[in-house]
CSV table of C-alpha atoms in Angstrom, one decimal:
chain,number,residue,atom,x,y,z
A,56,UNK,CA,-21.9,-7.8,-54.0
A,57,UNK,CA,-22.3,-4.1,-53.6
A,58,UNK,CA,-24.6,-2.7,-55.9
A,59,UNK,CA,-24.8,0.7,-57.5
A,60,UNK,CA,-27.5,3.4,-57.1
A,61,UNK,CA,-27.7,6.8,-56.7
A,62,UNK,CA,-30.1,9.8,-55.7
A,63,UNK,CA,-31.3,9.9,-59.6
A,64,UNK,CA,-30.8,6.0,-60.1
A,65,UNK,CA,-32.4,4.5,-56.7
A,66,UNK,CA,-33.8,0.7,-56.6
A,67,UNK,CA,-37.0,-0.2,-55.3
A,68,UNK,CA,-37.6,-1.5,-51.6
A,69,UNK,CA,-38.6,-4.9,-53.2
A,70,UNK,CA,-35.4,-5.3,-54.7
A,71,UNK,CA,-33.4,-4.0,-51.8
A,72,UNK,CA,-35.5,-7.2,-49.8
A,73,UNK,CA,-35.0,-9.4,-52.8
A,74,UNK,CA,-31.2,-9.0,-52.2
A,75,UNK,CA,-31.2,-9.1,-48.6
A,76,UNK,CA,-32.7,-12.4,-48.9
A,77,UNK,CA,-30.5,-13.8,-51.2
A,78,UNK,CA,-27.3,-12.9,-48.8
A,79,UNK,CA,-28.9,-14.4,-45.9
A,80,UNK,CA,-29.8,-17.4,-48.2
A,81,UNK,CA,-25.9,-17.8,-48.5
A,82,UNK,CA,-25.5,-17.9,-45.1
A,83,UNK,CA,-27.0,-21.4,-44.7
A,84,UNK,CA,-28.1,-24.0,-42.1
A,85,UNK,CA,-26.1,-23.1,-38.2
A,86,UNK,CA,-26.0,-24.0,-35.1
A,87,UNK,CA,-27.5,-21.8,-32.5
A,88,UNK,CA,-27.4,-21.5,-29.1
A,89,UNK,CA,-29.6,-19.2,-27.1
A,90,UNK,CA,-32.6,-19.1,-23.8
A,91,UNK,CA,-36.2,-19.5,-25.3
A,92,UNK,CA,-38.0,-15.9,-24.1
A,93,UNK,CA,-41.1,-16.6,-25.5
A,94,UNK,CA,-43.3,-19.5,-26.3
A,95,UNK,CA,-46.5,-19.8,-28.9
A,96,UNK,CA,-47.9,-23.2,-29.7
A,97,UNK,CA,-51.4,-22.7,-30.8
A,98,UNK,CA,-53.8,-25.5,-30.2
A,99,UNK,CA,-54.1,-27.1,-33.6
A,100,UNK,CA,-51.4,-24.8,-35.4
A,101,UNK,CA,-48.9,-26.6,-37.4
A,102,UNK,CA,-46.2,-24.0,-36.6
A,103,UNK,CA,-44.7,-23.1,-33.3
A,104,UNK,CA,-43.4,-20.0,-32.9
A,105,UNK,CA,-40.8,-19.2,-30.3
A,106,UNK,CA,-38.2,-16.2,-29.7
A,107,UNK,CA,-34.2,-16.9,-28.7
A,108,UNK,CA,-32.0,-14.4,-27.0
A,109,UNK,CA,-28.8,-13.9,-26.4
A,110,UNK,CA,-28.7,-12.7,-22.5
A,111,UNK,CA,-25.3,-11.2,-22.3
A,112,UNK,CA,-25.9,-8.9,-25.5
A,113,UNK,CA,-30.0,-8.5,-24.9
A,114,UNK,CA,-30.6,-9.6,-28.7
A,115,UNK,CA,-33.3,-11.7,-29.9
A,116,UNK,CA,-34.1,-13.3,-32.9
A,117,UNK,CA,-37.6,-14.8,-33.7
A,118,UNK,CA,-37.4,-18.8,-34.9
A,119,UNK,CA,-40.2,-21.3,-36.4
A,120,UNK,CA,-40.6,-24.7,-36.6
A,121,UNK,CA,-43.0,-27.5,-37.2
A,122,UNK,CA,-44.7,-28.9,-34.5
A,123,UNK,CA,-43.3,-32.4,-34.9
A,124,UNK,CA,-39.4,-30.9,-34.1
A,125,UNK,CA,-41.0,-29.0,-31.1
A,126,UNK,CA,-43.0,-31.9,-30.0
A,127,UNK,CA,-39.3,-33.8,-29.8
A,128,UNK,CA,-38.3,-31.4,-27.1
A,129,UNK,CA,-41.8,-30.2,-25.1
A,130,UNK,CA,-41.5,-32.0,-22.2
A,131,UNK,CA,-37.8,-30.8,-21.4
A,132,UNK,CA,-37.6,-27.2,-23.4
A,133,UNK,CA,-40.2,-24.3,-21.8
A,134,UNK,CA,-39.4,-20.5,-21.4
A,135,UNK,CA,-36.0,-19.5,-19.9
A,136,UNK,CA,-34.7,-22.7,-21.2
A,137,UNK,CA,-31.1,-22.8,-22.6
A,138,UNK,CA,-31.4,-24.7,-26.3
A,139,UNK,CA,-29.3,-25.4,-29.4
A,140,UNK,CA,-31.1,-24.4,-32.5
A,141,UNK,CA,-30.7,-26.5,-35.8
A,142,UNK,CA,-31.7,-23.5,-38.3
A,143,UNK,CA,-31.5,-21.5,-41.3
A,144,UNK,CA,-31.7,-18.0,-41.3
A,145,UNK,CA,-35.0,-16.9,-43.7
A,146,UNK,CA,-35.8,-13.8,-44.7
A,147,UNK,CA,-39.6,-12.6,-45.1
A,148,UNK,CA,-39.0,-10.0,-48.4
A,149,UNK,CA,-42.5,-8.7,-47.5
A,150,UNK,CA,-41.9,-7.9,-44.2
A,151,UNK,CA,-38.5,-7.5,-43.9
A,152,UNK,CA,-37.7,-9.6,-40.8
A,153,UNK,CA,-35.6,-12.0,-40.4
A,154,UNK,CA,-36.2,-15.4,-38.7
A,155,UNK,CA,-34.7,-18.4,-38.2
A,156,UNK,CA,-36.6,-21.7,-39.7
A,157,UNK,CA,-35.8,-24.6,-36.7
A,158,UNK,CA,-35.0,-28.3,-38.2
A,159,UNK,CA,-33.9,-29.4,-34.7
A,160,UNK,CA,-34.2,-28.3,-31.0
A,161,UNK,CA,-31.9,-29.4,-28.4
A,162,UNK,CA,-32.1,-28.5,-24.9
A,163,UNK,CA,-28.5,-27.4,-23.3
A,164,UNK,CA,-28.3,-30.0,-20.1
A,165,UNK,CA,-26.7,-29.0,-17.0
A,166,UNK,CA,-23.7,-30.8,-17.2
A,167,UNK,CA,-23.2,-29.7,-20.8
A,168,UNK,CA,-23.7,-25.8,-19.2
A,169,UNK,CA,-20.9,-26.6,-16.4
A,170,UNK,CA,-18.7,-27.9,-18.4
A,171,UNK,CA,-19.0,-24.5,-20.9
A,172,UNK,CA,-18.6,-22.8,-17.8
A,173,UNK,CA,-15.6,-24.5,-16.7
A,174,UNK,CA,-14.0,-23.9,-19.5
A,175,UNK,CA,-14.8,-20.1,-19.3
A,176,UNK,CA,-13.6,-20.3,-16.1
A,177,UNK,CA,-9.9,-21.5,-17.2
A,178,UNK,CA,-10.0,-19.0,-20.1
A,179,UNK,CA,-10.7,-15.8,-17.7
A,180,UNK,CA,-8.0,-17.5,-15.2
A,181,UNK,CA,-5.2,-18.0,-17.6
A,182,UNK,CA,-6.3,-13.7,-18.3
A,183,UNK,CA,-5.6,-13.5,-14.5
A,184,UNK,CA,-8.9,-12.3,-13.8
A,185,UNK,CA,-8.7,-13.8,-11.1
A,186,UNK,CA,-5.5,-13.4,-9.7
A,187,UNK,CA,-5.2,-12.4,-5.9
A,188,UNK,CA,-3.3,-9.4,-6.4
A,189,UNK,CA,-6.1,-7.9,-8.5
A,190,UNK,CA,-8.2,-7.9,-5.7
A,191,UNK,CA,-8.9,-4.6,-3.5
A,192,UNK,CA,-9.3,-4.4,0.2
A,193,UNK,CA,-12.2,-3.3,1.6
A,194,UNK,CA,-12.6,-0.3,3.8
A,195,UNK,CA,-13.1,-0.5,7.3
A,196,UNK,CA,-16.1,1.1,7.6
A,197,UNK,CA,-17.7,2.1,4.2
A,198,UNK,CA,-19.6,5.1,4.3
A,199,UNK,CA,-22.3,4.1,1.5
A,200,UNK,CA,-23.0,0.3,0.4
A,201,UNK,CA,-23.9,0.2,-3.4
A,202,UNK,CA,-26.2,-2.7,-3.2
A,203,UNK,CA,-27.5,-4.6,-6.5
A,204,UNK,CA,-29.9,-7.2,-5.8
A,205,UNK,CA,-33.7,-8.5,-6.6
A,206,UNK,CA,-36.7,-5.8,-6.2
A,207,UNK,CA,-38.5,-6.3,-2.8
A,208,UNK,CA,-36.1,-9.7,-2.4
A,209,UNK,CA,-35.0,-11.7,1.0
A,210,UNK,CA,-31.5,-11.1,-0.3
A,211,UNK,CA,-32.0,-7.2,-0.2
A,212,UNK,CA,-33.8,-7.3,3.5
A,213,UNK,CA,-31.2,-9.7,4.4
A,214,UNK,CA,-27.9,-6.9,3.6
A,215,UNK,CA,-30.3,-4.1,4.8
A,216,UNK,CA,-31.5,-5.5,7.9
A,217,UNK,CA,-28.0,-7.2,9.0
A,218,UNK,CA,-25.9,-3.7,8.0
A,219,UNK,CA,-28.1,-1.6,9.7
A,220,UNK,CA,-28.5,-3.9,13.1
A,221,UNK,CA,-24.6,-4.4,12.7
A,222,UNK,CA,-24.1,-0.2,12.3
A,223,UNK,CA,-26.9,1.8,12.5
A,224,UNK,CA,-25.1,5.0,10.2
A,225,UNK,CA,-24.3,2.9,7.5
A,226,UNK,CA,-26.1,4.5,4.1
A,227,UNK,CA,-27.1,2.5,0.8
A,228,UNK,CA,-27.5,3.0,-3.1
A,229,UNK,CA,-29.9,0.4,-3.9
A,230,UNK,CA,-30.2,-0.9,-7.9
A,231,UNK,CA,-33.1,-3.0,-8.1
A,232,UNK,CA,-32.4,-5.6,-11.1
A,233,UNK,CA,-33.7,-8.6,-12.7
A,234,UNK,CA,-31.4,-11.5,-10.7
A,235,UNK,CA,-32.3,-14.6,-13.4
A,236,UNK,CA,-33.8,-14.8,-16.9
A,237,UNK,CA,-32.9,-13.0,-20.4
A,238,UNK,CA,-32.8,-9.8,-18.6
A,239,UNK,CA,-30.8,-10.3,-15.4
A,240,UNK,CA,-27.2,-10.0,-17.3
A,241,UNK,CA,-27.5,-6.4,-18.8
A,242,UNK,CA,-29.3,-5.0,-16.1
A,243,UNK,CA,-26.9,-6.2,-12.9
A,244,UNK,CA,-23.9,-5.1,-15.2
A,245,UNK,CA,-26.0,-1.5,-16.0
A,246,UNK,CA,-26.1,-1.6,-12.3
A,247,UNK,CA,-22.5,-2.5,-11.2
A,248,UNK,CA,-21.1,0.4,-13.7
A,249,UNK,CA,-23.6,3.2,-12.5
A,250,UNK,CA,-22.3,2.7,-9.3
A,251,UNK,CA,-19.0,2.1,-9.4
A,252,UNK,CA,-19.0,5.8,-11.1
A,253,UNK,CA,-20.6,7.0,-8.0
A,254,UNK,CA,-18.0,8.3,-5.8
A,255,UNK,CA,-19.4,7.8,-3.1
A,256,UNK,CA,-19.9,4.4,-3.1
A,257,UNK,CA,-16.7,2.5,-0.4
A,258,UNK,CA,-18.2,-0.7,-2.1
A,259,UNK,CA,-20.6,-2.7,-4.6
A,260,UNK,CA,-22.7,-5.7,-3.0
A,261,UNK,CA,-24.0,-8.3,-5.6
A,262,UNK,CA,-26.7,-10.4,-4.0
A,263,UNK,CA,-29.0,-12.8,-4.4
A,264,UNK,CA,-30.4,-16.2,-2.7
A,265,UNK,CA,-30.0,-19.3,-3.1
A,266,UNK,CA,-31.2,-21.0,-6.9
A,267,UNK,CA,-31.1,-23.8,-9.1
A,268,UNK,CA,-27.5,-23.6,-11.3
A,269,UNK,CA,-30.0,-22.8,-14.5
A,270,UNK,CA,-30.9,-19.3,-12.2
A,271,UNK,CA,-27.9,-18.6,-11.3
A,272,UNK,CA,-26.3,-18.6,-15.0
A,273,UNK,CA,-26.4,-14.2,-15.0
A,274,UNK,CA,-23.7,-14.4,-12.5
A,275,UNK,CA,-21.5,-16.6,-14.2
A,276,UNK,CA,-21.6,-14.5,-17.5
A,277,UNK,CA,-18.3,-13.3,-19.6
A,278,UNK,CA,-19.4,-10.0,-19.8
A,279,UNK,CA,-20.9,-9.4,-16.1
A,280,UNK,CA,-16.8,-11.1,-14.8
A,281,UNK,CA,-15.3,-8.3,-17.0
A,282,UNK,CA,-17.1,-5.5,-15.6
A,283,UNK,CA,-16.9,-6.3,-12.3
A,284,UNK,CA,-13.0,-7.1,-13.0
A,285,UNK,CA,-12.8,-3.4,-14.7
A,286,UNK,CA,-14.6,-1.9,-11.3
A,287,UNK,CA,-12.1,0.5,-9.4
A,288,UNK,CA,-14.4,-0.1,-6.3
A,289,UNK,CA,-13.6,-3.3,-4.2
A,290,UNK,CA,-17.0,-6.1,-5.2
A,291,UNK,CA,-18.5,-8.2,-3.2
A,292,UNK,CA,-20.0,-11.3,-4.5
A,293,UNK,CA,-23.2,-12.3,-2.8
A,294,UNK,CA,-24.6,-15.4,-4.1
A,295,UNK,CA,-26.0,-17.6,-1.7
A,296,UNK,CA,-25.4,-20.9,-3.4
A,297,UNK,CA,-22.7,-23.1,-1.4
A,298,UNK,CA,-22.6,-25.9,-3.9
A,299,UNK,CA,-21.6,-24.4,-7.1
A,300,UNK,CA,-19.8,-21.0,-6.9
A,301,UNK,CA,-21.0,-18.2,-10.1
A,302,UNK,CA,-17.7,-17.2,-12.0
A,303,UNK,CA,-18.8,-13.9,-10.3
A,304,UNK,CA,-17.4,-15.4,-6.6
A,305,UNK,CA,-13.9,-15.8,-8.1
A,306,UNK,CA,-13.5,-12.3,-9.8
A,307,UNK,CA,-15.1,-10.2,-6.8
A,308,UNK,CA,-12.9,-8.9,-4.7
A,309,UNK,CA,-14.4,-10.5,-1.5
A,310,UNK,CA,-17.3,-13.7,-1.5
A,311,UNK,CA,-19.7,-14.2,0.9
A,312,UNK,CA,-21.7,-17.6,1.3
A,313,UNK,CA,-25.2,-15.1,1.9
A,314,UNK,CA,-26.1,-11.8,1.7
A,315,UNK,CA,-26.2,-12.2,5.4
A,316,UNK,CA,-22.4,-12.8,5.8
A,317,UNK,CA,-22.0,-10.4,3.3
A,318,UNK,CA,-23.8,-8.0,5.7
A,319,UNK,CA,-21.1,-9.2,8.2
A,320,UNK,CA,-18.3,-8.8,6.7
A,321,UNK,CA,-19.1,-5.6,4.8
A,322,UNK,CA,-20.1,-4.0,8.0
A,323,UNK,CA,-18.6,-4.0,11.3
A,324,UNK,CA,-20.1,-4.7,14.5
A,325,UNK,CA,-20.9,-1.5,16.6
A,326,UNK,CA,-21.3,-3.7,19.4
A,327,UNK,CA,-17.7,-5.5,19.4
A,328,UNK,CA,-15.9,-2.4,18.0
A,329,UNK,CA,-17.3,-0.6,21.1
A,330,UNK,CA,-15.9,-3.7,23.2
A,331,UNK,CA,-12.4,-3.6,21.1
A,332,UNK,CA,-12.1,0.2,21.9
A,333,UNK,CA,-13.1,-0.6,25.9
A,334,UNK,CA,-10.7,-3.3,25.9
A,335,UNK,CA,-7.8,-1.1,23.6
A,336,UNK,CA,-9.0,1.6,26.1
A,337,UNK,CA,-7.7,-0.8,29.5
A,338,UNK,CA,-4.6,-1.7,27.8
A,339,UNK,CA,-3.8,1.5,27.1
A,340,UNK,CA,-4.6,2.4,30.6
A,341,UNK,CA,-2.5,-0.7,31.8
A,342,UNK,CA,0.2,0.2,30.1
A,343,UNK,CA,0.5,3.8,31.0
A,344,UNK,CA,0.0,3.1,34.5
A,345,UNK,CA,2.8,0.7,34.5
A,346,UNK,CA,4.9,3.0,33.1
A,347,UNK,CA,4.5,5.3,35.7
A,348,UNK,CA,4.4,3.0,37.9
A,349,UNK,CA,7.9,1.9,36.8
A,350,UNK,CA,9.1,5.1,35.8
A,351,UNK,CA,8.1,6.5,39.8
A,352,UNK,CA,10.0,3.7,41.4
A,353,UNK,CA,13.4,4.6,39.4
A,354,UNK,CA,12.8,7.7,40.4
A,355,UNK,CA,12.4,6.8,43.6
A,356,UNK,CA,15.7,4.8,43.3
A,357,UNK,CA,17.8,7.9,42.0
A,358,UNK,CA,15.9,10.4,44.5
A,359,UNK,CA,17.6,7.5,47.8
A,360,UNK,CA,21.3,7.6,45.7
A,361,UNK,CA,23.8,9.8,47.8
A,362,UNK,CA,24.9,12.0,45.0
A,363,UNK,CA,20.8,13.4,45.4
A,364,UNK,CA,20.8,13.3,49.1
A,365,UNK,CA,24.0,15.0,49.5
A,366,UNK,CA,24.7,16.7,46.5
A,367,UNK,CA,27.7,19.1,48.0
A,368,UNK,CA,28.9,15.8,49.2
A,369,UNK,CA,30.9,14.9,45.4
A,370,UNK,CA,31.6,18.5,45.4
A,371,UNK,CA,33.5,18.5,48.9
A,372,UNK,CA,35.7,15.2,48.1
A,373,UNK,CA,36.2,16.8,44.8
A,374,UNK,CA,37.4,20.4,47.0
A,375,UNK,CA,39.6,18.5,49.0
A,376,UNK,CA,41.1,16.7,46.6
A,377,UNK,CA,42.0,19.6,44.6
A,378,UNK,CA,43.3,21.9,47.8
A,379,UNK,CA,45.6,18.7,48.5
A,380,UNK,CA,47.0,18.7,44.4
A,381,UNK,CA,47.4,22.8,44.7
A,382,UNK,CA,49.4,22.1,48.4
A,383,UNK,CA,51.6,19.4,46.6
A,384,UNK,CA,52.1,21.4,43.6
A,385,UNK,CA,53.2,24.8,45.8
A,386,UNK,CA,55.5,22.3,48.1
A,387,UNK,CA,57.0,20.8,44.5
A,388,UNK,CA,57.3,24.4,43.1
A,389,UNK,CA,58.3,25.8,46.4
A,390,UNK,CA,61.1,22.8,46.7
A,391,UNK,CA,62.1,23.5,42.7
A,392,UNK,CA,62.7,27.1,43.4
A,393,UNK,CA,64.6,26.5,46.7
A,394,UNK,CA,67.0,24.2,44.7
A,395,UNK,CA,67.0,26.4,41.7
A,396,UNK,CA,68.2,29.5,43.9
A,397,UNK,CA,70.6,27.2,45.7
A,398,UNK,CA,72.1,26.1,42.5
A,399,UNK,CA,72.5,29.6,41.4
A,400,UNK,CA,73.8,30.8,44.5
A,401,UNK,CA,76.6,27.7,44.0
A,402,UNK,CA,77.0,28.9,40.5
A,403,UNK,CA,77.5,32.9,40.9
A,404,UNK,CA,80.1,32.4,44.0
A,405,UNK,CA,82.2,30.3,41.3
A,406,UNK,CA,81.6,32.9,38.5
A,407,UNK,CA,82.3,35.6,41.2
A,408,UNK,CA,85.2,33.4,42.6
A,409,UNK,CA,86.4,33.1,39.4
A,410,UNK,CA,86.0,36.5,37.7
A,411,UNK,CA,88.8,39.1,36.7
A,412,UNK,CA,87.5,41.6,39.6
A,413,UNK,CA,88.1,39.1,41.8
A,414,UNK,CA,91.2,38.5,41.1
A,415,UNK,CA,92.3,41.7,41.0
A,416,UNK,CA,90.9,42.5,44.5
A,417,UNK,CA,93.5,39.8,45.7
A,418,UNK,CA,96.0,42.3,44.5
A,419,UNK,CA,96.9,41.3,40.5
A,420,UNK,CA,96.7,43.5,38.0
A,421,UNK,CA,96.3,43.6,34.2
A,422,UNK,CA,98.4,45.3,31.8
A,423,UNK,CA,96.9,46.8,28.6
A,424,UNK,CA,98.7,48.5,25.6
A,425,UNK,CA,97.3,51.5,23.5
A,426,UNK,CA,95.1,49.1,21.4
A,427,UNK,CA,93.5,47.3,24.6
A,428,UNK,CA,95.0,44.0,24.3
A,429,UNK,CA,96.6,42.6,27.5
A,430,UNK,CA,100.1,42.0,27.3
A,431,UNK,CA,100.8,38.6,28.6
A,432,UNK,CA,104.8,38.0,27.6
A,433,UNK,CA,107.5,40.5,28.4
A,434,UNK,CA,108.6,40.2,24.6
A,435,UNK,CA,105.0,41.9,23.6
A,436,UNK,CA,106.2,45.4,24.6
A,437,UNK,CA,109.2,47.1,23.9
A,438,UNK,CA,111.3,49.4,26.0
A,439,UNK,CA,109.6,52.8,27.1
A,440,UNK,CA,106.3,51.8,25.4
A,441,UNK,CA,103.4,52.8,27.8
A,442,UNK,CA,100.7,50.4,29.0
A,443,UNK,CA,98.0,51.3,31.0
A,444,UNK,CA,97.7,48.9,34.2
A,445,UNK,CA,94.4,47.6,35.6
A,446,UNK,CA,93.6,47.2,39.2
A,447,UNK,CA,90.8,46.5,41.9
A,448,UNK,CA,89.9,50.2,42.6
A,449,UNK,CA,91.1,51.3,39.4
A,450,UNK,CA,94.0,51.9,36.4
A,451,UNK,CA,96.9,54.0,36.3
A,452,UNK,CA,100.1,54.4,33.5
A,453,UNK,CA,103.5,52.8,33.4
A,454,UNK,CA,106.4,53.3,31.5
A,455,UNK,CA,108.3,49.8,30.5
A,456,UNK,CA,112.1,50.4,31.5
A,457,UNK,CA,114.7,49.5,29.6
């Protein structure tokens, strides 16, 4: 229930803790799961004190109980253990802190932790977090290896020592982080994000050795999957645990069974990639002597052929053939014109043979009136009418008698 002050109308501090208490008082008894951080049981105290915390959000929250509920759980709960806390929330008015007041401790067993993590595991598969497409390829040779891993750890000497022998060039960005407990969580995903925003970086390492499934909880967190499923640079997941795989194996983009391998496959070998060039290097020298090789003899082949040894020879056959075409044509034009002129010679005696000249030079002649036309029946002309008559040397005038 909100409640109404103002500048001139404030409420004390006591009140403002009197109701603060009674919300939380509302809240009543819950379960609560968290990892014990810290541990007080004072030799003949009748109170144990003990801090929870959340590790994926790094929040804590002190809790009490009687020393009979603790004493339930001593020999199986210490610090870093997972439990589920019985408990009402209480609020100290004088202080102003907030605890919780512990009727009943349970510790969170191993198969009770696979199986939450089983189904965590279904829940971020059906998301296709781990789908196949999502994951990147990873560069042939990366120029700078972001590596998160444990300070002054086997797992970092293992990546560093393995890269280098494997390429000497090769460059790191090391983030030293907490790799197990309360704190391991926010700082490897602090870690993954800073570099992943490098540019730099051709790919993230996570690695760490081998541990107990309890150790290796961090990588198998909701919020360290996401961010390494939100990373735009490929992730390598370097857990050396064979028997039970971190969630973290199944969203990176590549797994290794050790840093070592990761070392491996991360970073190629100088040695065989000067071997693979060598050997590309033969091939390639193989092949382009074969091809010479090959393409010499066909040249060999076209320099024996006897259009190349005698080159004028085509041209020669190719002459004679065409001074024999031009004789037959002049013999078949020769023999058209011959028949041509013989035909006209055949045709101009019959013209001349049968021409009007002709005739007249056998002694005819033709008689013409006035108008030119030739008379050819006496009854055409009448008596004394003159006609002009036509000969072979010429035309003279007669007079038609009577």
């Amino acid at each position: 229930m909100a409640v109404n002050t103002s500048a001139e109308a404030p409420i004390p501090v006591g009140e403002v803790s009197r109701l603060i208490g009674g919300w939380i008082d509302r809240l009543g008894a819950v379960w609560v799961e968290g990892q014990i951080t810290q541990l007080s049981r004072r030799p003949g105290a009748g109170v144990v004190f003990l801090t929870l915390r959340d590790p994926s959000y790094d929040i804590s929250v002190g809790v009490t109980c009687y020393r009979q509920v603790f004493d339930a759980v001593a020999d199986v709960v210490s610090e870093g253990a997972r439990v589920v806390v019985y408990c009402k929330p209480e609020w100290y008015a004088r202080r102003g802190q907030l605890s919780l007041r512990a009727a009943e401790i349970r510790p969170v067993g191993v198969g009770e932790l696979l199986a939450r993590l089983e189904q965590l595991k279904k829940t971020l598969a059906r998301e296709g977090l781990f789908a196949l497409e999502r994951k990147k390829p990873l560069p042939f040779l990366p120029q700078l290896i972001g590596l998160v891993c444990g300070r002054a750890s086997a797992a970092e000497r293992d990546v560093l020592e393995n890269a280098r022998h494997r390429w000497p060039a090769v460059r790191f960005e090391v983030r030293n982080v907490a790799v197990q407990g309360v704190h391991a969580v926010p700082q490897v995903v602090q870690a993954v994000k800073e570099l992943d925003a490098v540019d730099e970086v051709d790919v993230i390492v996570v690695a760490r050795g081998g541990g107990s499934v309890e150790d290796l909880l961090p990588f198998s967190d909701e919020q360290l999957v996401r961010a390494v499923a939100a990373c735009r640079t490929p992730v390598v997941s370097a857990i050396g645990h064979e028997p039970d795989n971190p969630l973290l194996d199944h969203v990176a983009d590549l797994r290794a069974s050790t840093p070592t391998d990761a070392a491996k496959k991360v970073v190629p070998d100088v040695g065989e990639e000067y071997e693979r060039v060598r050997l590309l290097r033969d091939r390639a020298r193989r092949c382009v002597e074969a091809l010479l090789d090959r393409e010499e003899r066909g040249l060999g082949h076209a320099l024996a052929r006897p259009a190349i040894q005698d080159p004028h020879r085509m041209i020669d056959g190719r002459a004679e053939e065409v001074t024999a075409l031009l004789e037959r044509g002049r013999r078949s034009l020769r023999h058209q014109l011959d028949r041509a002129d013989s035909e006209l010679t055949h045709t101009r005696a019959r013209v001349v043979a049968l021409s009007p000249a002709a005739t007249l030079k056998r002694g005819y002649a033709v008689l013409q009136r006035a108008d030119g036309h030739a008379v050819r029946a006496p009854g055409e002309v009448e008596a004394g009418e003159e006609l002009r008559a036509r000969v072979s040397e010429g035309e003279f005038t007669v007079r038609v008698d009577a």
